[in-house]
Short mmCIF file of C-alpha atoms and ligand atoms in Angstrom, two decimals:
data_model
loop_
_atom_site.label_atom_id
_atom_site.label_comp_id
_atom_site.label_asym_id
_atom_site.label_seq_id
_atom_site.Cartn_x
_atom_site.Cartn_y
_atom_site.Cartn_z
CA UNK A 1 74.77 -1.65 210.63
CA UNK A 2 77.90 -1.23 208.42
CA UNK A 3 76.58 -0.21 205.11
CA UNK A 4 78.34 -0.36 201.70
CA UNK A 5 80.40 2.58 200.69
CA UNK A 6 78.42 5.23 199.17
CA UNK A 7 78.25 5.11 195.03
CA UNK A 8 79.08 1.27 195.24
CA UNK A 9 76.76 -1.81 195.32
CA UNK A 10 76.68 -5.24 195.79
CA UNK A 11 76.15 -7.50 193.01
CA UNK A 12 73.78 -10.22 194.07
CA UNK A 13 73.49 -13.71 192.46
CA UNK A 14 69.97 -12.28 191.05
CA UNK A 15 72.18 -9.55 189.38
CA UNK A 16 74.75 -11.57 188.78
CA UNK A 17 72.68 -13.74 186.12
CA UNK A 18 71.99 -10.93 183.77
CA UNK A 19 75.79 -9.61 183.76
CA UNK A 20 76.95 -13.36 183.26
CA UNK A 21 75.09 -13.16 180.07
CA UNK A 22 76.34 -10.08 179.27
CA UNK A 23 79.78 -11.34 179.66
CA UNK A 24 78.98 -14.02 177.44
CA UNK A 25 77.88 -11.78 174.51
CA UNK A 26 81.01 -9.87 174.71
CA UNK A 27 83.50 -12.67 174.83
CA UNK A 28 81.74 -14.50 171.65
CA UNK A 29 81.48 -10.70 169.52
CA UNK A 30 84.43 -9.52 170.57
CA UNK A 31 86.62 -13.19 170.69
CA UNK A 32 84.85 -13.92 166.73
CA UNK A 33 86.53 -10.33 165.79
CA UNK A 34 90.23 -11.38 166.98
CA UNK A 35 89.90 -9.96 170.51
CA UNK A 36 92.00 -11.62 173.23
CA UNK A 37 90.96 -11.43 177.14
CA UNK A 38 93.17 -9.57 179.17
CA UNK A 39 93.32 -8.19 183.21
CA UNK A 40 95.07 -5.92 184.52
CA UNK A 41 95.84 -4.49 188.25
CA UNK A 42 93.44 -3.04 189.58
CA UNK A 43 95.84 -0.51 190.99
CA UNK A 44 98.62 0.98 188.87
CA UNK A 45 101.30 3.71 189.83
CA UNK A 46 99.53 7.35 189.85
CA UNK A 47 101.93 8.50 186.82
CA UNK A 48 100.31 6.83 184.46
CA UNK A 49 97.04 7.84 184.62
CA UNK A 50 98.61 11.43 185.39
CA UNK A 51 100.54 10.96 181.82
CA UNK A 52 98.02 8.61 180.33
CA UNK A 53 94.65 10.36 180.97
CA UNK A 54 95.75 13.76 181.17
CA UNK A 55 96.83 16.50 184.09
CA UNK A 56 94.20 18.66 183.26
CA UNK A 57 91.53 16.06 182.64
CA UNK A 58 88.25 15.65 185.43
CA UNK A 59 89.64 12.29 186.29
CA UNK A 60 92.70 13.19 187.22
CA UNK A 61 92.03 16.34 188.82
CA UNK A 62 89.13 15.36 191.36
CA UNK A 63 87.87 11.66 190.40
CA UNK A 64 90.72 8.95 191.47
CA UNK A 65 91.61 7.28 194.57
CA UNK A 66 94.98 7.91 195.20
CA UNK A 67 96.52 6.71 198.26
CA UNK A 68 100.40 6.31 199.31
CA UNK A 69 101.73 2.60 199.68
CA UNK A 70 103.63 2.46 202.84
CA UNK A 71 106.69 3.23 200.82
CA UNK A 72 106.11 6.59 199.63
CA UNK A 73 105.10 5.09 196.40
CA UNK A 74 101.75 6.83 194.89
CA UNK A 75 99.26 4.28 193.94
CA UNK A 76 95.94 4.88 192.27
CA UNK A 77 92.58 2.81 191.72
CA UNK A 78 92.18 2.65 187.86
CA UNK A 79 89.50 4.97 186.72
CA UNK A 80 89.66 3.72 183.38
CA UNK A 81 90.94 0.73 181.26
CA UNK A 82 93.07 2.04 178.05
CA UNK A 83 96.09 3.69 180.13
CA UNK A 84 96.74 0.26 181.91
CA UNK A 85 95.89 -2.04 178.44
CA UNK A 86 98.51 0.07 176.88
CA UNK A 87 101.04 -0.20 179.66
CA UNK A 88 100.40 -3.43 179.59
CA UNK A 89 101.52 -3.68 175.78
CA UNK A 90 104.69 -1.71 176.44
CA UNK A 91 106.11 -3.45 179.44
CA UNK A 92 105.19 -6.91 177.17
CA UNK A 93 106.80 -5.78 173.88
CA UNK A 94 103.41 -6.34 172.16
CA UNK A 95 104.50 -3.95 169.75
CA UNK A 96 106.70 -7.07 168.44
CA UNK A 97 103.82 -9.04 167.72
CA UNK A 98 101.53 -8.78 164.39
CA UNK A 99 99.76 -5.94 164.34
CA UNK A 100 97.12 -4.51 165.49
CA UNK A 101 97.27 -6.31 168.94
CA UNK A 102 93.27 -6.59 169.87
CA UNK A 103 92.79 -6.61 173.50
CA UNK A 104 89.43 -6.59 175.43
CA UNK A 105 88.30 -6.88 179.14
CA UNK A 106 85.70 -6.53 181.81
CA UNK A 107 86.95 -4.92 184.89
CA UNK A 108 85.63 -3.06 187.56
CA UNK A 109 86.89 1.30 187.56
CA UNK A 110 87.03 3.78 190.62
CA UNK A 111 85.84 7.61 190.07
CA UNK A 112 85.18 9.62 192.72
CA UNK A 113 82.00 11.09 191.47
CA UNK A 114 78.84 12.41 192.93
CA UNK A 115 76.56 9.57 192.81
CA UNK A 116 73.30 8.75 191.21
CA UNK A 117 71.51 6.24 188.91
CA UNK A 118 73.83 4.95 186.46
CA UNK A 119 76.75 6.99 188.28
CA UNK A 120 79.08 5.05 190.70
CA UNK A 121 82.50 5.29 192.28
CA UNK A 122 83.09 1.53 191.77
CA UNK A 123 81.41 0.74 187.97
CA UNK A 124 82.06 -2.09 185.15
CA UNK A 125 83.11 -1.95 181.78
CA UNK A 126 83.39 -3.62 178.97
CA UNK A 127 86.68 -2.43 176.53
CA UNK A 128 87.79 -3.32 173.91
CA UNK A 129 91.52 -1.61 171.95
CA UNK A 130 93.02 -2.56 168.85
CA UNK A 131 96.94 -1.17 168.78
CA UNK A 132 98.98 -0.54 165.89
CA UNK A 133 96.89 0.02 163.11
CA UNK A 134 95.91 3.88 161.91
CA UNK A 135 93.19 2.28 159.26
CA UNK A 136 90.33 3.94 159.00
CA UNK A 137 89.04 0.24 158.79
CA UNK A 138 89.79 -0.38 162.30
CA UNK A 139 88.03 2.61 164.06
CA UNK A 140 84.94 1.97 161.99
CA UNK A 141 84.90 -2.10 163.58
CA UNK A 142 85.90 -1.14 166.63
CA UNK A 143 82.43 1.22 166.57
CA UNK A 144 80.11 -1.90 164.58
CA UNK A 145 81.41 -4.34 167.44
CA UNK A 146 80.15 -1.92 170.17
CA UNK A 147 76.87 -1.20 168.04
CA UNK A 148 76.84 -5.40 167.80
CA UNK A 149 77.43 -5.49 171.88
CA UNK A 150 74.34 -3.01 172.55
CA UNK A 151 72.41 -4.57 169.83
CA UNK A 152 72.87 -8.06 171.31
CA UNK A 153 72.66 -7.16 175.42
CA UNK A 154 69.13 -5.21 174.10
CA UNK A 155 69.82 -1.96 175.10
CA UNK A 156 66.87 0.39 173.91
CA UNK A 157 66.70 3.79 172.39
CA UNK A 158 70.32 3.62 171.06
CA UNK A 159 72.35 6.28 169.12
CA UNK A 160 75.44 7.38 167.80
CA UNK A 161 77.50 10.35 167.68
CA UNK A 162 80.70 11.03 165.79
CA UNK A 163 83.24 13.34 165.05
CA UNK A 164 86.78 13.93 164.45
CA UNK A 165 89.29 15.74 166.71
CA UNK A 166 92.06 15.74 164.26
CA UNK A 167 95.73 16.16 166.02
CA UNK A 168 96.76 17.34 169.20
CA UNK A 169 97.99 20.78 166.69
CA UNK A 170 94.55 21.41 164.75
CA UNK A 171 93.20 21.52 168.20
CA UNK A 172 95.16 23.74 170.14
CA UNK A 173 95.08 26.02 166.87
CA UNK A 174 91.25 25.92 167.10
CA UNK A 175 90.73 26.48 170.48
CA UNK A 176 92.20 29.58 170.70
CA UNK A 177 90.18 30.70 167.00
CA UNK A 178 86.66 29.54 169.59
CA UNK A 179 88.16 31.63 172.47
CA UNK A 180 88.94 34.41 170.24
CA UNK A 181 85.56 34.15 168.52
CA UNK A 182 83.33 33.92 171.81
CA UNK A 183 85.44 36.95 173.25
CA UNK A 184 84.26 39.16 170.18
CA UNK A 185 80.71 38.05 171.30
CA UNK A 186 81.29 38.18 175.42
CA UNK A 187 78.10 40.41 175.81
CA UNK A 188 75.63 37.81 174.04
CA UNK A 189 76.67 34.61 175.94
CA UNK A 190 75.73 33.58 179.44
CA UNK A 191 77.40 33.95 182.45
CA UNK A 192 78.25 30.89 182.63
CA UNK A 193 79.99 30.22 179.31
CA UNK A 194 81.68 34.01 179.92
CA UNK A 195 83.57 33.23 182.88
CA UNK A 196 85.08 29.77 180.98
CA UNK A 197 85.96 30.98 177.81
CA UNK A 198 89.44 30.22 178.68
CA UNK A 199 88.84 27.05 180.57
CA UNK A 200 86.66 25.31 178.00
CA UNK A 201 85.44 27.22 175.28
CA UNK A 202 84.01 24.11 173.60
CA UNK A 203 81.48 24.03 176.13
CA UNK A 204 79.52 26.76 174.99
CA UNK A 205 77.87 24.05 172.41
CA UNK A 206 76.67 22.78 175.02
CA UNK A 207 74.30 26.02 176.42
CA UNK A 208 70.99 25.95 176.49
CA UNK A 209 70.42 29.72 176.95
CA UNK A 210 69.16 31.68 173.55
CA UNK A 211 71.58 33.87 173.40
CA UNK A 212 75.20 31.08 173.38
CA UNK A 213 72.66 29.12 171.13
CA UNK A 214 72.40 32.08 168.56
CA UNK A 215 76.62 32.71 168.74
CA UNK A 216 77.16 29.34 168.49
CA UNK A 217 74.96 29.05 165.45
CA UNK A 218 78.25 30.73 163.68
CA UNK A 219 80.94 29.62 165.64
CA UNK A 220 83.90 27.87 163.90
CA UNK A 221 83.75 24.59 164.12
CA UNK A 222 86.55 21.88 164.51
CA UNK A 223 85.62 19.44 161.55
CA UNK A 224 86.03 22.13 159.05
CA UNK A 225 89.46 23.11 160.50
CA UNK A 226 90.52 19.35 159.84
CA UNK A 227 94.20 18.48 157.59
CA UNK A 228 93.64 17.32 154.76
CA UNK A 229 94.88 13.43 156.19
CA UNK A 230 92.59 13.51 159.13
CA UNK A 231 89.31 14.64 156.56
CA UNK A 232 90.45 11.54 154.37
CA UNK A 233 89.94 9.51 157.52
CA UNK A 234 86.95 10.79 158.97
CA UNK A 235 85.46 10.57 155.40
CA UNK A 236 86.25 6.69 154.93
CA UNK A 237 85.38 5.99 158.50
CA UNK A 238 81.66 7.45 157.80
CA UNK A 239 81.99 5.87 154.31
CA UNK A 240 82.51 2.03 156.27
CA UNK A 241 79.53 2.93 159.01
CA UNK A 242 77.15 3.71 156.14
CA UNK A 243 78.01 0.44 154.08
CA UNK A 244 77.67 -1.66 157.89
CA UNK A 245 74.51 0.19 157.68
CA UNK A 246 75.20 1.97 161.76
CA UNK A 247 73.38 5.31 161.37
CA UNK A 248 75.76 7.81 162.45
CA UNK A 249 74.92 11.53 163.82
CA UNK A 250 77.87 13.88 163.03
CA UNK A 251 78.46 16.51 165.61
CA UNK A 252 81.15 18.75 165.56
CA UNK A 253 80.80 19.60 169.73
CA UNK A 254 81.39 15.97 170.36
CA UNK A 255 84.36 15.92 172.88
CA UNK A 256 85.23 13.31 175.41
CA UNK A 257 86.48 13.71 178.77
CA UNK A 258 90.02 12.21 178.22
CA UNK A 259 92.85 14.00 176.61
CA UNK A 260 94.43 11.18 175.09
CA UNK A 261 91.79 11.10 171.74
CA UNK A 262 92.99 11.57 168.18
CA UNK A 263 91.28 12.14 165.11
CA UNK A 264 88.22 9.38 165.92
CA UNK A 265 85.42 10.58 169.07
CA UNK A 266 82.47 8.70 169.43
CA UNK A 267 79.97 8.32 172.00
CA UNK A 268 76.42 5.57 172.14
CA UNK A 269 73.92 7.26 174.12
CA UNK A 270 70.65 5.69 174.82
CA UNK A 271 67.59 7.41 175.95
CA UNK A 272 65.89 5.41 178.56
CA UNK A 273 69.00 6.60 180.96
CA UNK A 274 67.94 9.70 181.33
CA UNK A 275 70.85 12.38 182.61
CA UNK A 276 73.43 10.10 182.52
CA UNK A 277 72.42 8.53 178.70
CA UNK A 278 76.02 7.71 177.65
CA UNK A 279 76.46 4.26 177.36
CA UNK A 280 79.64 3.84 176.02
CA UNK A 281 82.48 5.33 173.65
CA UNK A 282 85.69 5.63 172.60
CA UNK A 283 88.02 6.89 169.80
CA UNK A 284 91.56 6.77 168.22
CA UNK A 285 94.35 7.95 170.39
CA UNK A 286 97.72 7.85 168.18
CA UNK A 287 99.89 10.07 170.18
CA UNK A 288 99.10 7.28 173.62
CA UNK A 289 101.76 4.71 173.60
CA UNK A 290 104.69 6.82 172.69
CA UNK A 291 103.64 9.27 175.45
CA UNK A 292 103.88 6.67 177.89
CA UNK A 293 107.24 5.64 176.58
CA UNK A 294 106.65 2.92 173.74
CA UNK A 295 107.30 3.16 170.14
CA UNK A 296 105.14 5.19 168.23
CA UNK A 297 101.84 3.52 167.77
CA UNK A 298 98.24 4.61 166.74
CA UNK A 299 95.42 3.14 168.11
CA UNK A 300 91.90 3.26 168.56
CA UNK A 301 88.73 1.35 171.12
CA UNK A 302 85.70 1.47 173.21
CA UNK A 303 84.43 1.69 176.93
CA UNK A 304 81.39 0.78 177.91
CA UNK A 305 79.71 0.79 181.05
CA UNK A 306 78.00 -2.64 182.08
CA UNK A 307 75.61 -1.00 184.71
CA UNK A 308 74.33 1.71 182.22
CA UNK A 309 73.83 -1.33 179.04
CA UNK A 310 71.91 -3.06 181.93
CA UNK A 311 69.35 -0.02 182.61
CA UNK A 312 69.35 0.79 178.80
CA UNK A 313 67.95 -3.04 178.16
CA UNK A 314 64.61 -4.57 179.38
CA UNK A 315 64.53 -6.17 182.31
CA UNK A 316 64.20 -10.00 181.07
CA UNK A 317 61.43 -11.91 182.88
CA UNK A 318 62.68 -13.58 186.07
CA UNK A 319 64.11 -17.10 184.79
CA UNK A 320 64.43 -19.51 187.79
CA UNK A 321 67.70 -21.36 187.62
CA UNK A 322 66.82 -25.36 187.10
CA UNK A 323 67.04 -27.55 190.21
CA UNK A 324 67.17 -31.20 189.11
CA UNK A 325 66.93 -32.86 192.36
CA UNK A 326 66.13 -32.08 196.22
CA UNK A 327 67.07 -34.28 198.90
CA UNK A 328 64.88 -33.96 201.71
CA UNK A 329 65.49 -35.61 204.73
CA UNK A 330 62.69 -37.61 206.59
CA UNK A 331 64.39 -37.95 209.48
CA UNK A 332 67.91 -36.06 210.61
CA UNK A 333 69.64 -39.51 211.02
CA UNK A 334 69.63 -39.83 207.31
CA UNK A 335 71.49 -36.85 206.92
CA UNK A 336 75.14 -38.67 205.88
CA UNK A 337 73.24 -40.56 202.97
CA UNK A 338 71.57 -37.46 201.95
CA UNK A 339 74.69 -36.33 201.59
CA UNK A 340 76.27 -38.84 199.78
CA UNK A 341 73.13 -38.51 197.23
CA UNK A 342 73.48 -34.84 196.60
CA UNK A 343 77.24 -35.15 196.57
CA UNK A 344 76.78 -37.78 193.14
CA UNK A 345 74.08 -36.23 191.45
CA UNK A 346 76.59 -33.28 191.19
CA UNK A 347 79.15 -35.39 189.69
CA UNK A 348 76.82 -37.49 187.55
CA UNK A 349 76.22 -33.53 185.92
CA UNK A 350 72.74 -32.80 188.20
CA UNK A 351 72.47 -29.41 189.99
CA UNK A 352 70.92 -31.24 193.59
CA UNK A 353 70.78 -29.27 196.46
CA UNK A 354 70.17 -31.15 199.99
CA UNK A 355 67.98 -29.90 203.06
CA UNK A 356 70.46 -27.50 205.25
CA UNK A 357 67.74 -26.19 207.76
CA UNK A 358 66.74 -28.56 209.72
CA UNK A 359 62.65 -28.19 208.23
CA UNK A 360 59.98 -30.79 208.62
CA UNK A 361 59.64 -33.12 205.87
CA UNK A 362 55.75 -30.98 205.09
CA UNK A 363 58.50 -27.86 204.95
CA UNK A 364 61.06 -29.13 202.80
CA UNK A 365 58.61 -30.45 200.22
CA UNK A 366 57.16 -27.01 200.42
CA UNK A 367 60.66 -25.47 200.13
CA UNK A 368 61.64 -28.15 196.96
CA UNK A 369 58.26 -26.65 195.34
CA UNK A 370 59.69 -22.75 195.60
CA UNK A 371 63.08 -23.42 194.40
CA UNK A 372 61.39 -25.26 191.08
CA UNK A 373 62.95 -28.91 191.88
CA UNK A 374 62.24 -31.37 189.48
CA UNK A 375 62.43 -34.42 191.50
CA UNK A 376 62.67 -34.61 195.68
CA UNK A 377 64.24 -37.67 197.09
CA UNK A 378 63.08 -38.36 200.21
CA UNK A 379 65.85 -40.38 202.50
CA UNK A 380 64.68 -42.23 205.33
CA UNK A 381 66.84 -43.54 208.37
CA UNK A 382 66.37 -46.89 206.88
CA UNK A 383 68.40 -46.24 203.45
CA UNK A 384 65.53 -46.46 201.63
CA UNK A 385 64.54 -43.44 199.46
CA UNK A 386 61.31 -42.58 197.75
CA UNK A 387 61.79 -40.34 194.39
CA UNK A 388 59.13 -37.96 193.82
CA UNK A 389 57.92 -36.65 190.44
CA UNK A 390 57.42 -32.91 191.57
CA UNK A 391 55.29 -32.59 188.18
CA UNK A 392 52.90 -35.37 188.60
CA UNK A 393 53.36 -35.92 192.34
CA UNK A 394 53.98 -39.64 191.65
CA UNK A 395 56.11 -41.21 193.98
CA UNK A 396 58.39 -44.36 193.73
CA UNK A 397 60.55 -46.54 195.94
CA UNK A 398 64.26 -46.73 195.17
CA UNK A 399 68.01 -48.05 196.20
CA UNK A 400 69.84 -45.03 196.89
CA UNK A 401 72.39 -46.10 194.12
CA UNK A 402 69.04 -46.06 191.17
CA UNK A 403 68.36 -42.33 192.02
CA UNK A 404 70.46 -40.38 190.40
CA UNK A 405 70.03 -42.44 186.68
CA UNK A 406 66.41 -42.46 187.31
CA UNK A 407 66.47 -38.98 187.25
CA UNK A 408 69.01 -38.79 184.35
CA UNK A 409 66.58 -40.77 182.70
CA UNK A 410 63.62 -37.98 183.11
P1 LIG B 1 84.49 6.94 179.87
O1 LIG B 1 85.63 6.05 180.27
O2 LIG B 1 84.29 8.12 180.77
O3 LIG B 1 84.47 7.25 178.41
O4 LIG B 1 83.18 6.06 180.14
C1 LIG B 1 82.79 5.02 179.28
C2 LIG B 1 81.47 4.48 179.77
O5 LIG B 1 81.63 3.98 181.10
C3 LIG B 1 80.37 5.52 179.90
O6 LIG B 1 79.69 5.66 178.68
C4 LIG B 1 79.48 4.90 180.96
O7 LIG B 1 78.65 3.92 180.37
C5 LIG B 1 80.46 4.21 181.85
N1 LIG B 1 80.79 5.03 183.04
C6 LIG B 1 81.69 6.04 183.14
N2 LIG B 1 81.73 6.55 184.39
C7 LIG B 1 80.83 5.84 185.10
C8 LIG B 1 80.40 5.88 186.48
N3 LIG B 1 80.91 6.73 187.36
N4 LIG B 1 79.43 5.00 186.86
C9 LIG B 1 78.91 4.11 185.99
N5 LIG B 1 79.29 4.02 184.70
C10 LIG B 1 80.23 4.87 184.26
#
């Protein structure tokens, strides 16, 4: 048996219900806010994501499917959905339209990651960008319509975290005041956080051994090394959360896999998920577009992950869908009327289905009972069809042209 590749599923109709609905609750909160739809490839040249995300980033380094086109062109599976949105503004001259240019979709992403629950290599999000405004305004709705998304799809045990990672400069300068700090206290960290000092100093916040806990207890920390611009924004941004009433959990060590983030980080976590709790985030990335050849222009959004807002929420209580009508056959010779019958309840606005297996007329009233029809109309070789009241098990004669208003009429 072929089996689907490993880290990706298939989405069946059962599935498919509870995402349609989540679909639904993003267009209308994120469409109300000024948001417009938008798709993009689901391939795009390897450069940009190489540029976009970041040389140095995970994603780039190990996570994407790359693969050559046939014309020694190097193609890559998105792995995420801001690189391509803002490519997407570029090539269109967006930047010509009124500002900010609000953008949000709900496309599928490839990462070649180790799998496990609520980790795939093919995965859904929802994201949402807002480009060309530097407001603080903006990064503080783009955060309330995520906390509105969660809030509305259910998802349980919800939080946020927030922080500031000031410019591209402040950081560089701080990294190498953490490196120099952890190096004067090599002998009280773990192994582990010793031998990547120089790698990624900022994960020593991370350790849970006592000794990088007590060290980092001191360490410097990147919110007090903030310019005087980016405080000012971080303030107001808190300032706007509080007054939308979104509780907010600063913290410093917040940093986000992508390299493109400015000033803004935030990340929802939820925990029901377990290891992998982060539900969604996002930030401002001002430095993006120009980097990928466009006119200077800040902007901020979200990602979130439609499998992992599905596990975060309750499983709703199975809702069968509604079957109006069932045409049962009681012989095969009235199969082309049957037809017929099926064929204009569907056009009269009735979801009908008609017997496809060939069952006994004892099994497709049986059948008609499991799928929750309303009404079965029984079609006999004659023309004649009897309508019966699934409900009250009444059963009445008809013309085959009196069905379908008789059960408009229910
Ligand atoms: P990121 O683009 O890494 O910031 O991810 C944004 C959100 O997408 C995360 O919070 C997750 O909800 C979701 N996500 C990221 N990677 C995966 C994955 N491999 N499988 C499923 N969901 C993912």
């Amino acid at each position: 048996m072929i089996r689907a590749p490993r880290g990706t599923f298939d989405v069946l109709p059962a599935d498919a219900a509870r995402r349609r609905i989540l679909e639904a609750h993003a267009e209308r909160i994120l469409g109300a806010a000024g948001y417009g739809r938008i798709e993009t490839p689901t391939f795009e040249a390897t450069e940009l994501f190489a540029r976009g995300v970041g040389e140095a980033t995970d994603i780039v380094r190990k996570e994407m499917y790359t693969f050559d086109d046939g014309a020694g062109r190097s193609l890559t599976l998105r792995p995420e959905g801001t690189a391509p949105v803002c490519r997407a503004y570029i090539e269109h001259g967006m930047h010509k339209l009124p500002q900010p240019v609000k953008l949000w979709y709900l496309s599928s992403f490839f990462r070649a990651e180790a799998p496990q629950k609520g980790r795939y290599r093919q995965f859904w999000q929802v994201g949402a960008e807002a480009i060309g405004s530097a407001a603080p305004e903006t990064d503080a709705e783009v955060i309330v319509l995520l906390a509105d998304l969660l809030d509305a799809v259910g998802a349980r045990g919800v939080r946020l975290r927030l922080s500031s990672l000031g410019t591209p400069e402040t950081r560089t300068d701080y990294r190498e005041e953490l490196k120099q700090y952890l190096h004067a206290h090599e002998d009280r960290l773990s192994e582990d956080v010793r031998e990547r000092i120089d790698q990624n100093p900022l994960r020593a916040f991370d350790a849970t051994d006592r000794g990088t806990r007590e060290v980092m207890r001191d360490a410097p920390v990147l919110l007090d090394r903030l310019e005087d611009g980016d405080a000012a924004h971080f303030f107001q941004v808190r300032e706007l959360l509080d007054i939308a009433g979104v509780a907010v959990e600063i913290d410093p060590a917040l940093v986000r896999g992508l390299d493109y983030y400015t000033r803004t980080v935030f990340e929802f976590e939820s925990e029901v998920l377990g290891a992998q709790s982060g539900v969604g985030g996002g930030g401002r990335y001002d430095a993006l577009i120009e980097q990928l050849d466009g006119p200077p222009t800040p902007a901020c959004g979200f990602a979130a992950g439609v499998e992992r807002m599905l596990l975060a929420a309750e499983e709703p209580a199975a809702s069968a869908e509604q079957v109006d009508l069932f045409v049962a056959l009681a012989k095969p010779d009235g199969a082309s009327l049957g037809f017929e019958l099926s064929r204009a309840a569907r056009r009269a606005g009735l979801s009908a289905q008609l017997e496809l297996a060939g069952r006994s007329l004892k099994g497709q009233l049986k059948h008609a009972d499991r799928i929750g029809a309303r009404y079965v109309a029984i079609v006999s070789d004659n023309g004649s069809v009897s309508l019966r009241d699934m409900s009250s098990g009444q059963q009445e004669e008809l013309d085959a042209a009196d069905v379908v208003r008789a059960v408009q009429r229910s």
